[in-house]
Every structure is written in C-alpha cells, then in structure tokens.
Amino acid sequence: MSIDWAALGQVFGVTLVVTVGIVGLFTLGIVGTSRKPRQEGEAVAAGGAARTGAYACFALCAAAVAYGIYLIVAACRAPARRPGASGGRGTRRGHRAPRRRMPGPGPGALWPWTQP
C-alpha cells in the first residue's frame, strides 16, 4: 500500500483554507450583528448595512455547510443498478441477483460496532 502524499497535502491545504474562511465569515457575521456601545455607555443596535452584511455572511456559511452535506451524500450513494438486476424485466419471479460487495475489508474493520 502506498500513500499519495501530494494528494493528502492538497486535501489538507484545501480543508485548512476553507475552514479558516468559514470561521472568518461566521466571525464577520457575529461582529455585524453585535451592539456597538456609544460614548455615553449606552448600547445601540448595529446599522442596517452592517446587519445586512452579517446576514449575508451567515447565508454563505449555511450554503457552504449545505454544499458539504450534499457532497457527502452524493459520495455515499450507491451506483445506479442495471435494468433487470433486481427482479425487474427479464428475471424469474422471486429471483434476485446477488448483491455486489464493496471492495476492501469486511464489515466491522473500520467501525467495530457494526460487526454482526
């Protein structure tokens, strides 16, 4: 087994940049919605433009999280089945094609709580 260190470094770099960017956006959103004290010591709400920018930052954070979830779900989906492979047209009634197994270690190798 060999490790592609260049690809691992690229994944690490992209993850670091995206994480810092999302945290920065969220921080800007919090700063934009915070109250700014007046000189007399009274608190006043943030201006309309700052609040609008803060909501835009929060929306971008939510969009990035939703996109990440979409990528995870799309990667976990099973490939489309071939026609007739699961009891459709061209197979005997009650006959099911054997289930294809994913290559790699057996169940429980990565997650021990899933062992039968």
CSV table of C-alpha atoms in Angstrom, one decimal:
chain,number,residue,atom,x,y,z
A,1,MET,CA,0.0,0.0,0.0
A,2,SER,CA,1.3,3.4,-0.9
A,3,ILE,CA,0.2,6.8,0.2
A,4,ASP,CA,-0.1,9.6,-2.3
A,5,TRP,CA,1.4,12.4,-0.1
A,6,ALA,CA,0.8,15.1,-2.7
A,7,ALA,CA,-2.9,14.4,-2.7
A,8,LEU,CA,-3.0,14.2,1.1
A,9,GLY,CA,-1.2,17.5,1.3
A,10,GLN,CA,-3.6,19.1,-1.2
A,11,VAL,CA,-6.7,17.8,0.8
A,12,PHE,CA,-5.1,19.2,4.0
A,13,GLY,CA,-4.4,22.6,2.4
A,14,VAL,CA,-7.9,23.0,0.9
A,15,THR,CA,-9.5,21.9,4.2
A,16,LEU,CA,-7.5,24.4,6.2
A,17,VAL,CA,-8.2,27.3,3.8
A,18,VAL,CA,-12.0,26.5,3.7
A,19,THR,CA,-12.2,26.1,7.4
A,20,VAL,CA,-10.5,29.3,8.1
A,21,GLY,CA,-12.7,31.1,5.5
A,22,ILE,CA,-15.9,29.8,7.0
A,23,VAL,CA,-14.9,30.7,10.5
A,24,GLY,CA,-13.9,34.1,9.3
A,25,LEU,CA,-17.2,34.6,7.6
A,26,PHE,CA,-19.1,33.5,10.7
A,27,THR,CA,-17.0,35.9,12.8
A,28,LEU,CA,-17.8,38.8,10.5
A,29,GLY,CA,-21.5,37.8,10.9
A,30,ILE,CA,-21.3,37.9,14.6
A,31,VAL,CA,-19.4,41.3,14.6
A,32,GLY,CA,-22.0,42.7,12.2
A,33,THR,CA,-24.9,41.8,14.5
A,34,SER,CA,-23.3,42.8,17.7
A,35,ARG,CA,-24.2,46.0,19.5
A,36,LYS,CA,-21.8,48.9,19.4
A,37,PRO,CA,-21.5,51.0,22.6
A,38,ARG,CA,-21.9,54.7,22.4
A,39,GLN,CA,-19.6,57.1,24.1
A,40,GLU,CA,-22.1,57.7,26.9
A,41,GLY,CA,-22.0,54.0,27.7
A,42,GLU,CA,-25.4,53.2,26.1
A,43,ALA,CA,-25.8,50.3,23.8
A,44,VAL,CA,-27.1,50.8,20.3
A,45,ALA,CA,-28.1,48.3,17.6
A,46,ALA,CA,-25.8,47.8,14.6
A,47,GLY,CA,-26.6,49.8,11.5
A,48,GLY,CA,-28.8,48.4,8.7
A,49,ALA,CA,-25.9,47.9,6.3
A,50,ALA,CA,-23.8,46.0,8.9
A,51,ARG,CA,-26.8,43.8,9.8
A,52,THR,CA,-27.5,43.0,6.1
A,53,GLY,CA,-23.8,42.1,5.6
A,54,ALA,CA,-23.9,39.9,8.7
A,55,TYR,CA,-26.9,38.1,7.4
A,56,ALA,CA,-25.1,37.6,4.0
A,57,CYS,CA,-22.1,36.1,5.9
A,58,PHE,CA,-24.4,33.7,7.8
A,59,ALA,CA,-26.1,32.8,4.5
A,60,LEU,CA,-22.7,32.0,2.9
A,61,CYS,CA,-21.8,29.8,5.9
A,62,ALA,CA,-25.1,27.9,5.7
A,63,ALA,CA,-24.6,27.5,1.9
A,64,ALA,CA,-21.1,26.1,2.4
A,65,VAL,CA,-22.3,23.6,5.1
A,66,ALA,CA,-25.2,22.6,2.8
A,67,TYR,CA,-22.8,22.0,-0.1
A,68,GLY,CA,-20.6,19.9,2.1
A,69,ILE,CA,-23.5,17.8,3.2
A,70,TYR,CA,-24.6,17.4,-0.5
A,71,LEU,CA,-21.1,16.2,-1.4
A,72,ILE,CA,-21.0,13.7,1.4
A,73,VAL,CA,-24.5,12.3,0.5
A,74,ALA,CA,-23.7,12.2,-3.2
A,75,ALA,CA,-20.4,10.3,-2.5
A,76,CYS,CA,-22.2,7.7,-0.3
A,77,ARG,CA,-25.0,6.9,-2.8
A,78,ALA,CA,-24.8,3.5,-4.4
A,79,PRO,CA,-24.3,3.4,-8.2
A,80,ALA,CA,-27.4,3.0,-10.3
A,81,ARG,CA,-28.4,-0.6,-10.8
A,82,ARG,CA,-28.6,-2.2,-14.2
A,83,PRO,CA,-32.0,-2.9,-15.6
A,84,GLY,CA,-33.1,-6.5,-14.7
A,85,ALA,CA,-30.6,-6.9,-12.0
A,86,SER,CA,-33.0,-6.8,-9.1
A,87,GLY,CA,-36.2,-8.6,-10.1
A,88,GLY,CA,-37.2,-6.4,-13.0
A,89,ARG,CA,-37.9,-7.4,-16.5
A,90,GLY,CA,-36.0,-10.5,-17.8
A,91,THR,CA,-35.6,-12.3,-14.5
A,92,ARG,CA,-37.6,-15.1,-12.9
A,93,ARG,CA,-40.2,-14.2,-10.3
A,94,GLY,CA,-38.7,-14.2,-6.9
A,95,HIS,CA,-35.1,-14.4,-8.2
A,96,ARG,CA,-32.8,-11.7,-7.1
A,97,ALA,CA,-29.3,-11.0,-8.5
A,98,PRO,CA,-26.5,-11.5,-6.0
A,99,ARG,CA,-25.7,-8.3,-4.1
A,100,ARG,CA,-22.4,-6.7,-5.1
A,101,ARG,CA,-20.0,-6.2,-2.3
A,102,MET,CA,-17.8,-3.2,-2.0
A,103,PRO,CA,-14.0,-4.0,-2.2
A,104,GLY,CA,-12.0,-3.6,0.9
A,105,PRO,CA,-12.0,-5.0,4.4
A,106,GLY,CA,-15.1,-6.8,5.7
A,107,PRO,CA,-17.7,-5.2,7.9
A,108,GLY,CA,-16.5,-4.1,11.3
A,109,ALA,CA,-12.9,-3.4,10.2
A,110,LEU,CA,-13.4,0.3,10.3
A,111,TRP,CA,-16.4,0.5,12.6
A,112,PRO,CA,-16.3,-2.3,15.2
A,113,TRP,CA,-19.8,-1.6,16.5
A,114,THR,CA,-21.2,-2.8,13.1
A,115,GLN,CA,-19.9,-6.3,13.4
A,116,PRO,CA,-22.6,-9.0,13.3
